[in-house]
Amino acid sequence: MTIDFAKDRPIYLQLVEIICGDVIKGKLKPGDKLASVREFALESGVNVNTVQRVYKELEMMELTETKRGQGTFITTNDAVIYTIREQMKEQVALQFISSIESFGFTLDEMFEVLKNKKGGN
Amino acid sequence: MEVKQLSFQYKRKTILERLSFSIPQGQIIGLIGENGSGKSTLLKLMAGILTPTSGTIEFNGKKITRRHTNKVAYLPDIDLFYEKLTGDEVFAFYQSQFDDFSRDKAYEVTSFLQVPTNVKLGNLSKGNRARVKLATLLARNVEIYLLDEPFAGLDPLARESLLKAIIKFIDTENCSVVLSTHEVNEVEPILDQVMLLKDGHLCAMDHVEDIRLERGEDAVDWMKNLYGKRVR
């Protein structure tokens, strides 16, 4: 799996988001072990130093914990995962707002579209 | 590796002019720039195959000379091996030439890349020849690896497999890699820094993640902007 990265943002941030997404979706579960830095680098086709930075960032967000000699694991603290889920929602909402603003659409108008979409499914 | 005020002339023509930079340990550096900008010459100078007209290249505090070919692994951009040789024979030859060459590691690389070593190089596809060639480089245990256009002319799958072999088999903590390439887009994710050459000058050198963070652009756009968006 080689990832197509967006070109306007650092690669390590994009990888952090991918992992956060996997946790929110439940693809990665609390207590799951992450690949080693080198394995992750190999799988995603990125520099080992970049992956090190990703792991450091995840650790700082408290999304992962490193157990000496055992590896890096997704936190079992539900509160942390809940917070990250809420932050991601906020981030997606902000991106959405900025993109509708660039077209001059109003939020109310978009609510209608979203409601219809939901009804359609 | 420290390079100071490095210039190189060939038959009175200036190829490289007063380059100064350092290659930190533990990083992969991409050397980019147009054809004829001096990338190959710079790599040959760093490998100790060419001698600077002026300026110095030091490695671990010692001046680089031809004798350093045993400290530096260099992969030229041309096919240098006899077509009649098989991968096995090339590895045996390397074993006889370089004390730091590990035949076991060469076979580890070729099995990772799934390329046969009992076939004459002339009968292999271009992609597989490049894979064997890369194995000879990665099987050397040195502190600096120099690769001249390792991906040129290869299909996307071959390029990806070579990139992965570089990630897998180079112990980047303890050594450095400098590779020249035109496939900036594909190679960028494995780079720490990019170095841009323009008409024999070092136009810029920066960390790829910093370029993305500070300028919101990837190495390709960075290069185009610095080149002044000349379209011919």
Short mmCIF file of C-alpha atoms in Angstrom, two decimals:
data_model
loop_
_atom_site.label_atom_id
_atom_site.label_comp_id
_atom_site.label_asym_id
_atom_site.label_seq_id
_atom_site.Cartn_x
_atom_site.Cartn_y
_atom_site.Cartn_z
CA MET A 1 0.00 0.00 0.00
CA THR A 2 1.53 3.24 -1.09
CA ILE A 3 -0.45 6.31 -0.15
CA ASP A 4 -1.15 9.32 -2.34
CA PHE A 5 -0.41 12.26 -0.10
CA ALA A 6 -1.95 15.70 -0.47
CA LYS A 7 0.85 18.01 -1.47
CA ASP A 8 0.05 21.04 0.65
CA ARG A 9 0.55 19.50 4.09
CA PRO A 10 3.33 17.61 5.86
CA ILE A 11 3.27 13.86 5.27
CA TYR A 12 3.57 13.06 8.97
CA LEU A 13 0.34 14.97 9.72
CA GLN A 14 -1.49 13.09 7.00
CA LEU A 15 -0.33 9.79 8.45
CA VAL A 16 -1.43 10.87 11.95
CA GLU A 17 -4.88 11.64 10.52
CA ILE A 18 -5.06 8.26 8.80
CA ILE A 19 -4.31 6.49 12.08
CA CYS A 20 -6.79 8.67 14.01
CA GLY A 21 -9.36 7.80 11.35
CA ASP A 22 -8.65 4.09 11.73
CA VAL A 23 -9.16 4.37 15.48
CA ILE A 24 -12.40 6.36 15.13
CA LYS A 25 -13.76 3.89 12.58
CA GLY A 26 -12.78 1.01 14.81
CA LYS A 27 -10.37 -0.45 12.26
CA LEU A 28 -7.78 -0.09 15.02
CA LYS A 29 -9.13 -1.05 18.43
CA PRO A 30 -8.06 0.00 21.91
CA GLY A 31 -5.08 -2.12 22.92
CA ASP A 32 -4.13 -3.01 19.33
CA LYS A 33 -0.43 -3.07 18.59
CA LEU A 34 0.92 -0.78 15.89
CA ALA A 35 3.53 -2.01 13.42
CA SER A 36 7.14 -1.20 14.27
CA VAL A 37 8.45 2.06 12.85
CA ARG A 38 10.34 0.29 10.08
CA GLU A 39 7.44 -1.99 9.17
CA PHE A 40 5.09 0.97 9.04
CA ALA A 41 7.58 2.88 6.89
CA LEU A 42 7.83 -0.03 4.52
CA GLU A 43 4.07 -0.54 4.29
CA SER A 44 3.27 3.07 3.66
CA GLY A 45 6.36 3.77 1.56
CA VAL A 46 7.65 6.68 3.63
CA ASN A 47 10.86 7.66 5.34
CA VAL A 48 11.63 6.03 8.69
CA ASN A 49 12.24 9.45 10.29
CA THR A 50 8.77 10.58 9.19
CA VAL A 51 7.20 7.54 10.84
CA GLN A 52 9.17 8.23 14.00
CA ARG A 53 7.64 11.68 14.03
CA VAL A 54 4.16 10.20 13.50
CA TYR A 55 4.61 7.87 16.46
CA LYS A 56 5.91 10.71 18.61
CA GLU A 57 2.89 12.83 17.71
CA LEU A 58 0.45 10.00 18.49
CA GLU A 59 2.15 9.52 21.82
CA MET A 60 1.82 13.24 22.58
CA MET A 61 -1.89 13.08 21.74
CA GLU A 62 -2.02 10.16 24.19
CA LEU A 63 -3.65 8.08 21.50
CA THR A 64 -0.89 5.50 21.86
CA GLU A 65 1.34 4.28 24.63
CA THR A 66 4.71 2.69 24.20
CA LYS A 67 5.55 -0.24 26.40
CA ARG A 68 9.25 -0.72 26.75
CA GLY A 69 10.45 -3.69 24.75
CA GLN A 70 6.95 -4.54 23.57
CA GLY A 71 5.97 -1.88 21.11
CA THR A 72 3.37 0.82 20.61
CA PHE A 73 -0.28 0.21 21.45
CA ILE A 74 -3.53 2.10 20.90
CA THR A 75 -4.71 3.55 24.20
CA THR A 76 -7.39 1.73 26.14
CA ASN A 77 -8.53 5.04 27.59
CA ASP A 78 -11.96 5.62 26.01
CA ALA A 79 -11.99 9.27 27.06
CA VAL A 80 -8.95 10.00 24.85
CA ILE A 81 -10.53 8.27 21.87
CA TYR A 82 -13.79 10.15 22.50
CA THR A 83 -11.93 13.48 22.55
CA ILE A 84 -10.09 12.71 19.33
CA ARG A 85 -13.37 11.69 17.70
CA GLU A 86 -14.92 15.02 18.72
CA GLN A 87 -11.87 16.96 17.50
CA MET A 88 -12.00 15.20 14.14
CA LYS A 89 -15.70 16.02 13.79
CA GLU A 90 -14.92 19.66 14.49
CA GLN A 91 -12.10 19.60 11.95
CA VAL A 92 -14.28 18.03 9.24
CA ALA A 93 -16.98 20.61 9.97
CA LEU A 94 -14.51 23.49 9.64
CA GLN A 95 -13.21 22.12 6.35
CA PHE A 96 -16.77 21.79 5.12
CA ILE A 97 -17.61 25.36 6.11
CA SER A 98 -14.55 26.77 4.45
CA SER A 99 -15.28 24.85 1.27
CA ILE A 100 -18.94 25.97 1.08
CA GLU A 101 -17.84 29.53 1.80
CA SER A 102 -15.49 29.38 -1.16
CA PHE A 103 -18.57 28.74 -3.33
CA GLY A 104 -20.69 31.30 -1.50
CA PHE A 105 -23.23 28.71 -0.28
CA THR A 106 -24.98 29.32 3.03
CA LEU A 107 -25.16 26.79 5.83
CA ASP A 108 -28.97 26.76 5.75
CA GLU A 109 -28.96 25.95 2.09
CA MET A 110 -26.50 23.12 2.72
CA PHE A 111 -28.63 21.75 5.58
CA GLU A 112 -31.41 21.25 3.04
CA VAL A 113 -29.08 19.37 0.68
CA LEU A 114 -27.79 17.21 3.51
CA LYS A 115 -31.30 16.44 4.73
CA ASN A 116 -32.32 15.38 1.23
CA LYS A 117 -29.21 13.23 0.93
CA LYS A 118 -30.06 11.52 4.17
CA GLY A 119 -33.64 10.94 3.05
CA GLY A 120 -32.40 9.51 -0.23
CA ASN A 121 -30.36 6.80 1.44
CA MET B 1 29.85 14.65 4.98
CA GLU B 2 30.93 18.28 4.67
CA VAL B 3 31.25 19.98 1.30
CA LYS B 4 32.86 23.41 1.17
CA GLN B 5 33.19 25.78 -1.75
CA LEU B 6 33.26 22.86 -4.15
CA SER B 7 33.93 23.69 -7.79
CA PHE B 8 34.54 21.44 -10.72
CA GLN B 9 35.63 22.30 -14.21
CA TYR B 10 35.92 20.07 -17.19
CA LYS B 11 37.92 21.32 -20.16
CA ARG B 12 37.58 24.91 -18.92
CA LYS B 13 33.83 24.56 -18.67
CA THR B 14 32.48 25.11 -15.17
CA ILE B 15 30.20 22.23 -14.22
CA LEU B 16 29.78 23.00 -10.53
CA GLU B 17 30.47 26.30 -8.84
CA ARG B 18 31.18 26.84 -5.17
CA LEU B 19 28.78 24.42 -3.55
CA SER B 20 28.72 24.25 0.24
CA PHE B 21 26.44 21.92 2.18
CA SER B 22 26.52 19.10 4.64
CA ILE B 23 24.93 15.68 4.55
CA PRO B 24 23.80 14.77 8.07
CA GLN B 25 23.99 11.21 9.27
CA GLY B 26 20.68 9.39 9.33
CA GLN B 27 19.02 11.22 6.45
CA ILE B 28 17.96 10.54 2.90
CA ILE B 29 18.66 13.46 0.60
CA GLY B 30 17.13 13.85 -2.84
CA LEU B 31 19.30 15.58 -5.41
CA ILE B 32 17.08 17.21 -8.00
CA GLY B 33 17.47 19.56 -10.93
CA GLU B 34 17.29 19.63 -14.70
CA ASN B 35 19.40 17.47 -16.98
CA GLY B 36 22.86 18.99 -17.16
CA SER B 37 22.55 20.81 -13.85
CA GLY B 38 25.51 18.84 -12.45
CA LYS B 39 23.85 16.11 -10.38
CA SER B 40 25.90 13.18 -11.72
CA THR B 41 29.14 15.13 -11.48
CA LEU B 42 28.39 16.05 -7.87
CA LEU B 43 27.70 12.42 -6.95
CA LYS B 44 30.95 11.31 -8.62
CA LEU B 45 32.87 13.94 -6.68
CA MET B 46 31.24 12.80 -3.43
CA ALA B 47 32.13 9.20 -4.28
CA GLY B 48 35.75 10.23 -4.80
CA ILE B 49 35.76 9.18 -8.44
CA LEU B 50 36.37 12.72 -9.66
CA THR B 51 38.69 15.23 -8.00
CA PRO B 52 37.43 18.74 -7.25
CA THR B 53 39.00 21.64 -9.16
CA SER B 54 38.77 23.59 -5.91
CA GLY B 55 37.07 23.30 -2.56
CA THR B 56 36.87 20.30 -0.28
CA ILE B 57 34.72 17.29 0.47
CA GLU B 58 35.31 15.81 3.88
CA PHE B 59 33.89 12.66 5.33
CA ASN B 60 34.28 12.09 9.07
CA GLY B 61 36.85 14.89 9.04
CA LYS B 62 38.94 13.36 6.25
CA LYS B 63 39.25 14.53 2.69
CA ILE B 64 37.49 12.30 0.17
CA THR B 65 39.79 10.76 -2.42
CA ARG B 66 39.67 7.78 -4.74
CA ARG B 67 40.73 5.62 -1.79
CA HIS B 68 37.38 6.25 -0.14
CA THR B 69 35.60 4.01 -2.59
CA ASN B 70 35.61 1.50 0.27
CA LYS B 71 33.75 3.90 2.59
CA VAL B 72 31.20 5.10 0.11
CA ALA B 73 28.86 2.98 -1.98
CA TYR B 74 28.10 4.52 -5.35
CA LEU B 75 25.56 3.38 -7.91
CA PRO B 76 26.19 4.87 -11.34
CA ASP B 77 23.33 5.66 -13.68
CA ILE B 78 24.61 3.41 -16.45
CA ASP B 79 24.59 -0.39 -16.72
CA LEU B 80 28.17 -1.30 -15.92
CA PHE B 81 27.93 -5.05 -15.52
CA TYR B 82 28.72 -7.47 -18.33
CA GLU B 83 25.53 -8.77 -19.86
CA LYS B 84 26.96 -12.29 -19.85
CA LEU B 85 27.25 -12.36 -16.07
CA THR B 86 24.50 -13.67 -13.84
CA GLY B 87 23.48 -12.00 -10.59
CA ASP B 88 25.33 -14.78 -8.72
CA GLU B 89 28.53 -13.99 -10.62
CA VAL B 90 28.19 -10.27 -10.04
CA PHE B 91 27.78 -10.86 -6.30
CA ALA B 92 30.86 -13.13 -6.29
CA PHE B 93 32.81 -10.38 -8.04
CA TYR B 94 31.64 -7.76 -5.52
CA GLN B 95 32.60 -10.09 -2.69
CA SER B 96 36.12 -10.22 -4.10
CA GLN B 97 36.34 -6.43 -4.44
CA PHE B 98 34.73 -5.03 -1.30
CA ASP B 99 35.44 -6.21 2.22
CA ASP B 100 32.17 -4.71 3.38
CA PHE B 101 30.06 -6.62 0.82
CA SER B 102 27.70 -9.22 2.27
CA ARG B 103 26.59 -11.86 -0.19
CA ASP B 104 23.88 -12.96 2.25
CA LYS B 105 22.44 -9.48 2.28
CA ALA B 106 22.57 -9.29 -1.53
CA TYR B 107 20.46 -12.46 -1.68
CA GLU B 108 18.11 -11.10 0.96
CA VAL B 109 17.54 -8.08 -1.28
CA THR B 110 17.04 -10.12 -4.45
CA SER B 111 14.59 -12.44 -2.73
CA PHE B 112 12.70 -9.43 -1.32
CA LEU B 113 12.60 -7.99 -4.84
CA GLN B 114 11.78 -11.40 -6.30
CA VAL B 115 14.41 -11.35 -9.00
CA PRO B 116 16.30 -14.47 -10.15
CA THR B 117 20.09 -14.39 -9.75
CA ASN B 118 20.94 -17.36 -11.96
CA VAL B 119 19.94 -15.61 -15.17
CA LYS B 120 22.38 -13.64 -17.32
CA LEU B 121 21.84 -9.91 -16.82
CA GLY B 122 21.41 -9.51 -20.56
CA ASN B 123 18.37 -11.78 -20.42
CA LEU B 124 16.69 -9.90 -17.59
CA SER B 125 14.20 -7.09 -18.08
CA LYS B 126 15.43 -3.58 -17.46
CA GLY B 127 13.50 -3.49 -14.19
CA ASN B 128 15.06 -6.73 -12.97
CA ARG B 129 18.53 -5.57 -14.01
CA ALA B 130 17.98 -2.46 -11.90
CA ARG B 131 16.90 -4.68 -9.00
CA VAL B 132 20.11 -6.75 -9.18
CA LYS B 133 22.13 -3.56 -9.46
CA LEU B 134 20.47 -2.11 -6.38
CA ALA B 135 21.15 -5.35 -4.48
CA THR B 136 24.89 -4.94 -5.09
CA LEU B 137 24.69 -1.48 -3.55
CA LEU B 138 22.49 -2.34 -0.58
CA ALA B 139 24.64 -5.36 0.29
CA ARG B 140 27.55 -3.10 1.08
CA ASN B 141 27.96 -1.99 4.66
CA VAL B 142 29.05 1.64 4.43
CA GLU B 143 28.12 4.95 5.98
CA ILE B 144 27.11 6.75 2.84
CA TYR B 145 25.19 5.51 -0.18
CA LEU B 146 25.15 7.54 -3.40
CA LEU B 147 22.64 6.63 -6.09
CA ASP B 148 22.59 8.24 -9.49
CA GLU B 149 19.12 8.05 -11.06
CA PRO B 150 18.22 4.65 -9.63
CA PHE B 151 14.65 4.85 -10.96
CA ALA B 152 15.22 6.27 -14.43
CA GLY B 153 13.42 4.49 -17.23
CA LEU B 154 11.67 1.98 -14.95
CA ASP B 155 7.97 1.20 -14.78
CA PRO B 156 5.97 2.34 -11.71
CA LEU B 157 5.98 -1.11 -10.09
CA ALA B 158 9.73 -1.45 -10.43
CA ARG B 159 10.17 2.07 -9.01
CA GLU B 160 8.00 1.27 -6.03
CA SER B 161 9.83 -1.98 -5.30
CA LEU B 162 13.21 -0.23 -5.42
CA LEU B 163 11.94 2.48 -3.08
CA LYS B 164 10.76 -0.14 -0.62
CA ALA B 165 14.08 -1.98 -0.80
CA ILE B 166 15.84 1.28 0.06
CA ILE B 167 13.55 1.78 3.08
CA LYS B 168 13.97 -1.83 4.17
CA PHE B 169 17.66 -2.45 3.69
CA ILE B 170 19.38 0.81 4.50
CA ASP B 171 19.90 1.32 8.19
CA THR B 172 19.19 5.03 7.99
CA GLU B 173 20.02 5.69 11.61
CA ASN B 174 23.68 5.04 11.03
CA CYS B 175 24.22 6.16 7.50
CA SER B 176 23.15 8.68 4.89
CA VAL B 177 21.79 8.38 1.41
CA VAL B 178 22.02 10.83 -1.45
CA LEU B 179 20.06 9.97 -4.55
CA SER B 180 19.47 11.93 -7.70
CA THR B 181 16.12 11.64 -9.38
CA HIS B 182 13.59 13.19 -11.72
CA GLU B 183 10.73 11.21 -10.18
CA VAL B 184 10.47 13.80 -7.40
CA ASN B 185 6.81 13.19 -6.79
CA GLU B 186 7.18 9.49 -6.12
CA VAL B 187 10.42 9.69 -4.22
CA GLU B 188 9.51 12.60 -1.95
CA PRO B 189 7.87 10.45 0.78
CA ILE B 190 11.15 8.68 1.47
CA LEU B 191 13.24 11.87 1.59
CA ASP B 192 14.29 13.98 4.54
CA GLN B 193 15.71 16.82 2.49
CA VAL B 194 15.83 17.97 -1.10
CA MET B 195 18.75 19.66 -2.73
CA LEU B 196 18.11 21.63 -5.89
CA LEU B 197 20.87 22.17 -8.43
CA LYS B 198 20.53 24.77 -11.13
CA ASP B 199 23.25 25.38 -13.72
CA GLY B 200 25.95 24.04 -11.44
CA HIS B 201 24.85 26.06 -8.42
CA LEU B 202 23.19 24.85 -5.27
CA CYS B 203 19.91 26.69 -5.66
CA ALA B 204 18.30 25.55 -2.38
CA MET B 205 18.29 22.77 0.18
CA ASP B 206 15.50 22.18 2.67
CA HIS B 207 13.53 19.56 4.59
CA VAL B 208 10.55 18.29 2.59
CA GLU B 209 8.24 18.40 5.61
CA ASP B 210 9.24 22.02 6.31
CA ILE B 211 8.55 22.97 2.71
CA ARG B 212 5.08 21.46 3.02
CA LEU B 213 4.43 23.07 6.39
CA GLU B 214 5.78 26.53 5.67
CA ARG B 215 4.95 26.92 2.00
CA GLY B 216 2.08 24.48 1.59
CA GLU B 217 3.68 22.93 -1.47
CA ASP B 218 5.41 19.70 -2.31
CA ALA B 219 8.95 19.34 -3.60
CA VAL B 220 7.83 19.45 -7.23
CA ASP B 221 6.10 22.83 -6.86
CA TRP B 222 8.98 24.08 -4.75
CA MET B 223 11.38 23.15 -7.52
CA LYS B 224 9.23 24.76 -10.21
CA ASN B 225 8.90 27.97 -8.23
CA LEU B 226 12.61 28.16 -7.61
CA TYR B 227 13.35 27.48 -11.24
CA GLY B 228 11.18 30.47 -12.11
CA LYS B 229 8.47 28.50 -13.90
CA ARG B 230 10.27 28.44 -17.15
CA VAL B 231 8.28 26.49 -19.68
CA ARG B 232 9.91 25.76 -22.97
#
